[in-house]
Coordinates of C-alpha atoms in Angstrom, one line a residue:
X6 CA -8.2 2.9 -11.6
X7 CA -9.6 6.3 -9.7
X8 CA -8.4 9.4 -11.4
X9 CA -7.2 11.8 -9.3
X10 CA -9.1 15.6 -8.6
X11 CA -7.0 17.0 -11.2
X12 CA -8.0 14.2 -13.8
X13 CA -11.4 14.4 -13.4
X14 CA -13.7 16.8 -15.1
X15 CA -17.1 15.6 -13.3
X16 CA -19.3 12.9 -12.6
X17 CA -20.9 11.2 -15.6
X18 CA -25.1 10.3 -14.5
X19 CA -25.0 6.7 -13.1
X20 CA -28.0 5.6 -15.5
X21 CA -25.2 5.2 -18.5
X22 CA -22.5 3.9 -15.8
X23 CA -24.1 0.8 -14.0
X24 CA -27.3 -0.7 -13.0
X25 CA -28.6 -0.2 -9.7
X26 CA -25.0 0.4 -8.4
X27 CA -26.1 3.4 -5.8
X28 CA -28.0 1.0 -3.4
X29 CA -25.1 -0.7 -2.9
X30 CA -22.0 1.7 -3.3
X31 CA -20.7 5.1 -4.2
X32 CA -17.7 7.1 -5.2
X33 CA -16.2 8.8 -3.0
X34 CA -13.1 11.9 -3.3
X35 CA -10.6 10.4 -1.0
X36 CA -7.1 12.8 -1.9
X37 CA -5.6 14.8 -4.6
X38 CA -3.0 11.8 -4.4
X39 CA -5.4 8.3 -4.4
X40 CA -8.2 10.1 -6.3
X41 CA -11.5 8.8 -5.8
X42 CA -12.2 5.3 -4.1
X43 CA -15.9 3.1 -4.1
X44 CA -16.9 2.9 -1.1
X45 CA -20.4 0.3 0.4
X46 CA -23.2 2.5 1.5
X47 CA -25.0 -0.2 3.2
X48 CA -23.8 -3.4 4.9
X49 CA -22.8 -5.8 2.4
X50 CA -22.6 -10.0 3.2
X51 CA -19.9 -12.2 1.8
X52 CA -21.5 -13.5 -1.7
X53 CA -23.6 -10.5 -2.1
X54 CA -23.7 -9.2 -5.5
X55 CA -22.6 -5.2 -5.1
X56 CA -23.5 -4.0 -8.3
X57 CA -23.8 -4.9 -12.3
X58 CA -22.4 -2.2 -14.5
X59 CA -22.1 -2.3 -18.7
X60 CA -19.0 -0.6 -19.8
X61 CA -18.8 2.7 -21.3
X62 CA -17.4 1.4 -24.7
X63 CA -15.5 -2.2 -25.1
X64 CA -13.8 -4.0 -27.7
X65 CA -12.5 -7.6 -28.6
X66 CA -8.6 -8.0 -28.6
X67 CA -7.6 -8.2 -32.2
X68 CA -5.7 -11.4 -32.3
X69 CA -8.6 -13.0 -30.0
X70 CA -10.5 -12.2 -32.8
X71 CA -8.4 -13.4 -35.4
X72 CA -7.7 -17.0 -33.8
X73 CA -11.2 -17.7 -34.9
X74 CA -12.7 -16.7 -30.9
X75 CA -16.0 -15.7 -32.3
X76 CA -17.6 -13.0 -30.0
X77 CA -20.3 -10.3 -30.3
X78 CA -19.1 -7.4 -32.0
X79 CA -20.9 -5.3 -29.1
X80 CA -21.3 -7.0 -26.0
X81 CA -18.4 -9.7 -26.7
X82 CA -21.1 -12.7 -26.1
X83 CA -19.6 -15.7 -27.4
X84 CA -21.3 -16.6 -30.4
X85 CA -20.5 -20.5 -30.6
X86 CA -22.4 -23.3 -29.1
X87 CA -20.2 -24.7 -25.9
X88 CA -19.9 -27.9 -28.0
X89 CA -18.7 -26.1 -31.3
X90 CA -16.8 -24.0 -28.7
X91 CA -15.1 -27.3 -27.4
X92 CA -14.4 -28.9 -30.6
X93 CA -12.3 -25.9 -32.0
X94 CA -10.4 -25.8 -28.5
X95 CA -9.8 -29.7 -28.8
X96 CA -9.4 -29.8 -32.1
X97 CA -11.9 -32.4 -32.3
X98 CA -15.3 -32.3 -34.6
X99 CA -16.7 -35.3 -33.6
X100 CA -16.9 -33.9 -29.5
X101 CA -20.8 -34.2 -28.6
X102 CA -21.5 -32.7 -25.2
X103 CA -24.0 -34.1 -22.9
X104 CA -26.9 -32.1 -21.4
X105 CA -26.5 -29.8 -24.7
X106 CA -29.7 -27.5 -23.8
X107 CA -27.7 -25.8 -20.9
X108 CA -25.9 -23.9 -23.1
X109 CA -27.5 -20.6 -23.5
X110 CA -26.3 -19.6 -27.2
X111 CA -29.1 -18.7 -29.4
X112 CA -28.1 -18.7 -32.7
X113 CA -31.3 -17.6 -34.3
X114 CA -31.1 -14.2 -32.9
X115 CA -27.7 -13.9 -34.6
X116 CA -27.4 -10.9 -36.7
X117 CA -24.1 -9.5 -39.2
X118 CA -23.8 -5.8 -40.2
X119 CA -25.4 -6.0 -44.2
X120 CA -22.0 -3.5 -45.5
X121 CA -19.1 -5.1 -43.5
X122 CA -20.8 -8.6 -42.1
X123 CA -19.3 -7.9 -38.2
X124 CA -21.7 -10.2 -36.1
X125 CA -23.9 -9.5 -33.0
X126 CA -25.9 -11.7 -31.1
X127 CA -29.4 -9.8 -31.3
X128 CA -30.9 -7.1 -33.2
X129 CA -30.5 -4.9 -29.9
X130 CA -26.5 -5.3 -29.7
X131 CA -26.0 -4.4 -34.0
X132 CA -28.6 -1.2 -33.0
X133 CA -26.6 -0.2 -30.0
X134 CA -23.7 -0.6 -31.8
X135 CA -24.7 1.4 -34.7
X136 CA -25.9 4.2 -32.9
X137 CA -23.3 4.6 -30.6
X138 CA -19.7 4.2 -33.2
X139 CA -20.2 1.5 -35.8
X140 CA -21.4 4.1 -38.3
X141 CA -17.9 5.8 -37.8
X142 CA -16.0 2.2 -37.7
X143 CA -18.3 0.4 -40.8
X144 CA -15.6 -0.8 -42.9
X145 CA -18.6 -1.6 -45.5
X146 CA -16.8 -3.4 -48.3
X147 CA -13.4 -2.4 -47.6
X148 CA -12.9 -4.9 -44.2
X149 CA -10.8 -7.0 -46.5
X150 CA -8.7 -4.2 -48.0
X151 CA -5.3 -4.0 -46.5
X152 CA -4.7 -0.4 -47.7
X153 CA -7.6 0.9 -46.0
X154 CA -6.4 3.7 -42.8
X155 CA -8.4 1.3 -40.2
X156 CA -7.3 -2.6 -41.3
X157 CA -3.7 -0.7 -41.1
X158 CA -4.2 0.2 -37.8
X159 CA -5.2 -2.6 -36.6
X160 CA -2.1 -4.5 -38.3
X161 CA -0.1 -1.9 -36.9
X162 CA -1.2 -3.0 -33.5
X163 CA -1.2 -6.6 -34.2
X164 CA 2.5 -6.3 -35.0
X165 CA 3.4 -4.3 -31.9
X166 CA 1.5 -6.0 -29.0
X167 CA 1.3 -10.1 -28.9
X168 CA -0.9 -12.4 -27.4
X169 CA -1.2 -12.4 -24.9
X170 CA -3.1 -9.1 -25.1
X171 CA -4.0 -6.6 -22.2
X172 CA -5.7 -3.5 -24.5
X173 CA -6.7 -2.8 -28.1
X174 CA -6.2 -0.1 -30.4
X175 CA -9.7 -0.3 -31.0
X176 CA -11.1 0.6 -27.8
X177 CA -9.4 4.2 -28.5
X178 CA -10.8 3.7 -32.2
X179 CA -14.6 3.3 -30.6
X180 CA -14.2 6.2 -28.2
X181 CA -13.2 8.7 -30.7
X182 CA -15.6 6.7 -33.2
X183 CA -18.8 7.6 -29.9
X184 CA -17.8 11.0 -29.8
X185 CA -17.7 11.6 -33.8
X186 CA -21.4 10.5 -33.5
X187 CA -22.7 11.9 -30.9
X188 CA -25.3 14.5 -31.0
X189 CA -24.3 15.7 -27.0
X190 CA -20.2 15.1 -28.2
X191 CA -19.2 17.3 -24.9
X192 CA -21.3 14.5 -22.4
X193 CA -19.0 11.9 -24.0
X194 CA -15.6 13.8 -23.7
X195 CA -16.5 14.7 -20.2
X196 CA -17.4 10.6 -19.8
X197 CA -13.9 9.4 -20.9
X198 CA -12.4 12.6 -19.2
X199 CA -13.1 11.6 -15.7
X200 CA -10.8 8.4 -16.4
X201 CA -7.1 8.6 -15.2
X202 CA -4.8 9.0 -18.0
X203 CA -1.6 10.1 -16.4
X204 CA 1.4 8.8 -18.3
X205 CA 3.4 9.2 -15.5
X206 CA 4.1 9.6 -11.7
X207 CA 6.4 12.3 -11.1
X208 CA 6.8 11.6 -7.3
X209 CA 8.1 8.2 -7.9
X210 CA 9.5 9.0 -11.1
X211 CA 7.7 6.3 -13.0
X212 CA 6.7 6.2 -16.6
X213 CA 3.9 3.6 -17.7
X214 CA 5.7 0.9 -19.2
X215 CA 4.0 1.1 -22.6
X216 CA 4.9 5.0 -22.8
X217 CA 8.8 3.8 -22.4
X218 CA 11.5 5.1 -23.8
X219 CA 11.8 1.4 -26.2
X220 CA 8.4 2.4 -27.1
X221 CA 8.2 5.9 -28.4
X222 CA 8.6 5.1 -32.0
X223 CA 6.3 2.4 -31.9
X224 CA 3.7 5.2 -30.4
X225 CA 4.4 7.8 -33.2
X226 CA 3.5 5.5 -35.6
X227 CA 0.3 4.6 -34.2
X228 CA -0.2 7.7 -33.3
X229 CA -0.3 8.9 -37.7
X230 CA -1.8 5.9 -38.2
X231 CA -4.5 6.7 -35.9
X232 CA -4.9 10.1 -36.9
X233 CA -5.2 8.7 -40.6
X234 CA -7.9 6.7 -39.7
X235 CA -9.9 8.6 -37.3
X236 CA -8.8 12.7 -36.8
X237 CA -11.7 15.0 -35.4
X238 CA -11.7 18.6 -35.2
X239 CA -13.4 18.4 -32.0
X240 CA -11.2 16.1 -30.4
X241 CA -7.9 17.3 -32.1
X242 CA -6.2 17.5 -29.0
X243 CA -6.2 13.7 -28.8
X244 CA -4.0 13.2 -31.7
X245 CA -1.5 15.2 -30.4
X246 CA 1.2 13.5 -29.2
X247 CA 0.9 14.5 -25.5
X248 CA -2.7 14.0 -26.0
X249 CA -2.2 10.7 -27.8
X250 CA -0.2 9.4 -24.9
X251 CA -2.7 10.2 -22.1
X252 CA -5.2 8.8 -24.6
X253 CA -3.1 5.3 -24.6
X254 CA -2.3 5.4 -20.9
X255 CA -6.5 5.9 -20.1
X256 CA -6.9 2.6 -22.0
X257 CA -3.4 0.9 -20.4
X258 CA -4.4 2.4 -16.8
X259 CA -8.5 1.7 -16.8
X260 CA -9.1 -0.8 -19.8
X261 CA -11.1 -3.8 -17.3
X262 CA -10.1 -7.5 -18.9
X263 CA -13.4 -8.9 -20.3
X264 CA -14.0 -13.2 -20.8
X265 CA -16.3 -14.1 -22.3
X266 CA -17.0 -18.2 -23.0
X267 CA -20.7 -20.5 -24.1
X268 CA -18.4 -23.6 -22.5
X269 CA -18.1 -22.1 -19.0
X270 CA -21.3 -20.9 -18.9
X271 CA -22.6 -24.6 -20.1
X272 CA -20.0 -25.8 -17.0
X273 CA -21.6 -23.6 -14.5
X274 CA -25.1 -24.6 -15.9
X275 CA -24.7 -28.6 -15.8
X276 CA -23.0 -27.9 -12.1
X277 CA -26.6 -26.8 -11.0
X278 CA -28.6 -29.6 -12.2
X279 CA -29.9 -31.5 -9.8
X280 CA -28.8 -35.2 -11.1
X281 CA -28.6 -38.8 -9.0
X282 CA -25.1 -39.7 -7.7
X283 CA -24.0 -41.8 -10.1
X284 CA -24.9 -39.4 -13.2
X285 CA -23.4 -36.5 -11.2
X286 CA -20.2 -38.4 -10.7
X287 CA -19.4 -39.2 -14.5
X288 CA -21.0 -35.6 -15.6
X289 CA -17.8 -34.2 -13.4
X290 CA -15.3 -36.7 -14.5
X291 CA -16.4 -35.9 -17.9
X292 CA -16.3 -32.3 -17.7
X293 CA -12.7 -32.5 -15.7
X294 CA -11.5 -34.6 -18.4
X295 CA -12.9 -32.2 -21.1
X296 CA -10.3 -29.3 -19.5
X297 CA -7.4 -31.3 -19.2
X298 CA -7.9 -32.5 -23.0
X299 CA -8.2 -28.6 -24.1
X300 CA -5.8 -27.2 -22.1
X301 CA -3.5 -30.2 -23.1
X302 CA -4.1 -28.7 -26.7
X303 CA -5.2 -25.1 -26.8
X304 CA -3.1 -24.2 -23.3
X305 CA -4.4 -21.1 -21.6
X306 CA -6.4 -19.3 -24.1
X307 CA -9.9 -20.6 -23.5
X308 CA -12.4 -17.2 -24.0
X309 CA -13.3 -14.9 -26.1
X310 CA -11.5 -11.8 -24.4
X311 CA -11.3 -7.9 -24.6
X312 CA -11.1 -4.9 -22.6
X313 CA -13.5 -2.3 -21.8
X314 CA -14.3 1.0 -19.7
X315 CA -16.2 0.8 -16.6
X316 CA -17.2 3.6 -14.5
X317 CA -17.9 2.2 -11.6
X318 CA -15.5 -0.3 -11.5
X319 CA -12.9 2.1 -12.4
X320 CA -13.0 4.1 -8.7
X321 CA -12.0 0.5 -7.4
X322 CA -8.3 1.0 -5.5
X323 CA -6.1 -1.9 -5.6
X324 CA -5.7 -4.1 -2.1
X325 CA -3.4 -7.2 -2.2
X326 CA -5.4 -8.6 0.2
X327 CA -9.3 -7.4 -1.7
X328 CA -12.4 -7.7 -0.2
X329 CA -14.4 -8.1 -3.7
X330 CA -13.7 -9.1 -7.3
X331 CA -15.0 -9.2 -10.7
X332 CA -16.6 -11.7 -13.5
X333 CA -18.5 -12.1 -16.4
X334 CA -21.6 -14.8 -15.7
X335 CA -23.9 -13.5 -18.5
X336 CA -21.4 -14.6 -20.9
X337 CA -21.0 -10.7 -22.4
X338 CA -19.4 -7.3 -21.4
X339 CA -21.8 -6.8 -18.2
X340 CA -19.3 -6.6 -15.1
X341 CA -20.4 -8.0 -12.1
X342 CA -18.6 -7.3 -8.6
X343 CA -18.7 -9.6 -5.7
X344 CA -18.3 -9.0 -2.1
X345 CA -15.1 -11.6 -1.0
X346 CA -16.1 -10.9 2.7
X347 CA -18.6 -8.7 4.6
X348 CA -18.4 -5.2 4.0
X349 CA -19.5 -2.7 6.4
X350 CA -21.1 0.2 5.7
X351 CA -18.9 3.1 5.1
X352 CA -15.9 0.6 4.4
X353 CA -14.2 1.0 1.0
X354 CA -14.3 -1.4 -1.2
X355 CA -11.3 -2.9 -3.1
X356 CA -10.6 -5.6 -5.7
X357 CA -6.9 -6.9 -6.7
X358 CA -5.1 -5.4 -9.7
X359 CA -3.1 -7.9 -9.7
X360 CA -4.0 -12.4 -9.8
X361 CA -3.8 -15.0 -7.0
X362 CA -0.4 -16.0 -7.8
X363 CA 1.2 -12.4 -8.6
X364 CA -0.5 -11.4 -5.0
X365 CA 1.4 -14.4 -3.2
X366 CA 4.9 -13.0 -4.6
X367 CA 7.0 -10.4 -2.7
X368 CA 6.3 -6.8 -1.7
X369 CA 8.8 -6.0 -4.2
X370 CA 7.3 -7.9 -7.3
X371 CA 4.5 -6.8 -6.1
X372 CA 5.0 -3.3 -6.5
X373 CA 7.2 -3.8 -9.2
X374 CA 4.2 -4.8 -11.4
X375 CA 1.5 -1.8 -9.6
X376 CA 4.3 0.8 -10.3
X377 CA 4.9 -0.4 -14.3
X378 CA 1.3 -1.0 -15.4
X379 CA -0.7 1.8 -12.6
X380 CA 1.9 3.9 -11.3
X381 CA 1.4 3.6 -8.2
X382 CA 2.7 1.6 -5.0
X383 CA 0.7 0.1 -2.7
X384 CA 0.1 0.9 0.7
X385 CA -2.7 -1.8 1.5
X386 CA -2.5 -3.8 5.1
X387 CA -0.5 -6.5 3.6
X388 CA 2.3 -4.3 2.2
X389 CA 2.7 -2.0 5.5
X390 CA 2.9 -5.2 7.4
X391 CA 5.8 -6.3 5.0
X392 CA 7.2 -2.9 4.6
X393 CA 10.6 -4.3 6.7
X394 CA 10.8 -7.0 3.7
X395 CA 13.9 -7.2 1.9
X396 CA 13.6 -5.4 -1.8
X397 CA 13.7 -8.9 -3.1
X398 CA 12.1 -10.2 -6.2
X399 CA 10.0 -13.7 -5.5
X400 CA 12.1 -16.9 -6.8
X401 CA 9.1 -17.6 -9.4
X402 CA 9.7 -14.1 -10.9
X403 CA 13.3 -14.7 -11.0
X404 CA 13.4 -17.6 -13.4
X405 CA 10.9 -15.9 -15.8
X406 CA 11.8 -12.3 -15.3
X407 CA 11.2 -10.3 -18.8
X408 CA 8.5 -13.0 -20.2
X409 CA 5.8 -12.3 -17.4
X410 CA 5.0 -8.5 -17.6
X411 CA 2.6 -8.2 -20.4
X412 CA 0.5 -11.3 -19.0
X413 CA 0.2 -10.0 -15.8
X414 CA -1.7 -7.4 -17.1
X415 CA -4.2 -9.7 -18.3
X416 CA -5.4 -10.2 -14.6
X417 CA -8.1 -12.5 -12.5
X418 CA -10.4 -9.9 -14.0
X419 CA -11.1 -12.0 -17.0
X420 CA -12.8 -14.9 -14.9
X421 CA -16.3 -16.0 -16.3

């Protein structure tokens, strides 16, 4: 979500942010009340790839992590075969997988941290890591201690926000972790700073849901806990309860669902082979099959997920009605956006904060969900057109109202 002018400190240098994203797009100041908005500077086709961007840290939910969904410590690459990937989801050891040399998981350039044994899938992600927080975050022998200020943390969280999950503790933990290490530690604060981190909207008098009322104790602890683990002179502000809470509301308000999964990456490579008919025919019934049998067993949670800070993707406005959307195809953190339809040159671009089926509900639930989770309401085509709409809530909504909320969150954004 674009920060508005009084959020933002500056513009962080595009080389750290995104790769070859200016060709394509730019950010753009559009009010003191929408902030800043991504707009094409070029025409754009349906299809067309409008930029890739890494984020500016990223993490790995915690109980992803703990339910055995074996990522990258860095990049979040899944680090199991698509067949060993399968067989955990089906519950089944004895699954082969045809055509296994589509899947794309090298296992020989697997590498584990020597003091605390976190794993990465090359040599370049446990460098990048290490130079960038891990030296701050190396739990070294201690990852097993439960007394130790960051494994109680983390339980903290665990114990406050269940699956399923829509932000970490840890992505906080890694940005103060990047600025402790930092030899330029004002270039980093000035990075995170030009992310919006209002915890509220006082012109529509709405709080973000997780900075609730029902939630303030919950925050206090974290908020010791955190300062426990990780307090900085130079970012003492942060621990400060205000300063906690706009902290938590960056990462509520900006943190980008990442998916991450070898077996959809194995799908999309066997969908590309070039095979006779026949072959074709049982390679898709088999593959079909293969999802209903997981689902059947494992039910929604098929990836590896996280969350992570993107730049770029950041000064994207919502639209209920978007013109481009995000993925994963590399099978790691790298963020790719996609043109839905042309784009014209000069036309700003917008992806959906919200999922295919939460877009086909009412204005009202709608909103309802933008104004808890972004603080905001939105004003896209498709709401002005139902602005006359009875303040309704959609049936669907209805029967599941309270249970919903926290999945929402976990948007269209993760698709790999």
């Amino acid at each position: 979500m674009a920060a508005a002018a009084g959020d933002v400190c500056g513009t962080v240098p595009g080389a750290r942010a995104g790769a070859g994203a200016g060709a394509a797009a730019e950010a753009r100041f559009i009010s003191s009340a929408k902030g800043k908005g991504l707009f094409a500077t070029k025409n754009i086709r349906k299809g067309e790839t409008v930029f890739v961007e890494r984020p500016v840290v990223s993490s790995q939910f915690l109980w992803n992590a703990l339910y055995n969904y074996r990522a990258c410590d860095h990049c979040l690459r899944a680090l199991e075969t698509a067949e060993e990937n399968a067989q955990r989801l089906l519950g089944k050891s004895s699954l082969v997988l045809p055509h296994p040399e589509q899947c794309s998981i090298r296992k020989d350039l697997h590498q584990q941290c020597p003091r605390c044994q976190v794993t990465y899938c090359s040599a370049e992600c446990r460098q990048a890591a290490l130079e960038q927080y891990h030296q701050v975050l190396c739990l070294g022998p201690s990852r097993d201690d439960p007394t130790h200020p960051l494994n109680k943390l983390q339980e903290a969280w665990r114990n406050m926000h269940y699956p399923p999950e829509t932000s970490s503790i840890m992505l906080m933990a890694r940005m103060v972790a990047t600025v402790k290490q930092a030899k330029d530690k004002d270039w980093w604060i000035k990075a995170f700073s030009q992310f919006c981190s209002k915890t509220a909207n006082e012109e529509e008098e709405v709080v973000h849901k997780l900075l609730g009322d029902k939630f303030k104790g919950q925050l206090e602890l974290l908020r010791l806990l955190f300062t426990e683990a990780l307090y900085d002179e130079h970012l003492s502000r942060w621990f400060t309860p205000e300063g906690f809470q706009s902290l938590f509301a960056l990462v509520g308000t900006n943190g980008q669902g990442i998916g991450t999964s070898s077996l959809s990456q194995w799908v999309h490579a066997c969908d590309a082979l070039d095979l006779p008919m026949l072959q074709r025919e049982e390679l898709d019934a088999f593959i079909d099959q293969l999802y209903k049998d997981i689902e059947k067993e494992s039910g929604e949670f098929l990836n590896c997920e996280g969350s992570g800070l993107y730049v770029l993707q950041s000064c994207c406005n919502h639209s209920c009605i978007p013109n481009a959307e995000t993925s994963f195809p590399e099978n790691n953190f790298l963020l790719h956006l996609t043109a839905l339809e042309d784009i014209e040159a000069g036309e700003e671009i917008c992806i959906s904060y919200l999922d295919c089926c939460q877009r086909e509900r009412s204005r009202h639930s709608r909103n309802k969900i933008l104004r808890e989770n972004y603080l905001f309401t939105c004003s896209c085509p498709k709401c002005l057109a139902q602005a006359d709409d009875a303040d309704v809530t959609s049936d669907e909504e209805e029967e599941g109202e309270g249970e919903t909320d926290d999945a929402e969150l976990e948007d269209e954004m993760t698709d790999v």
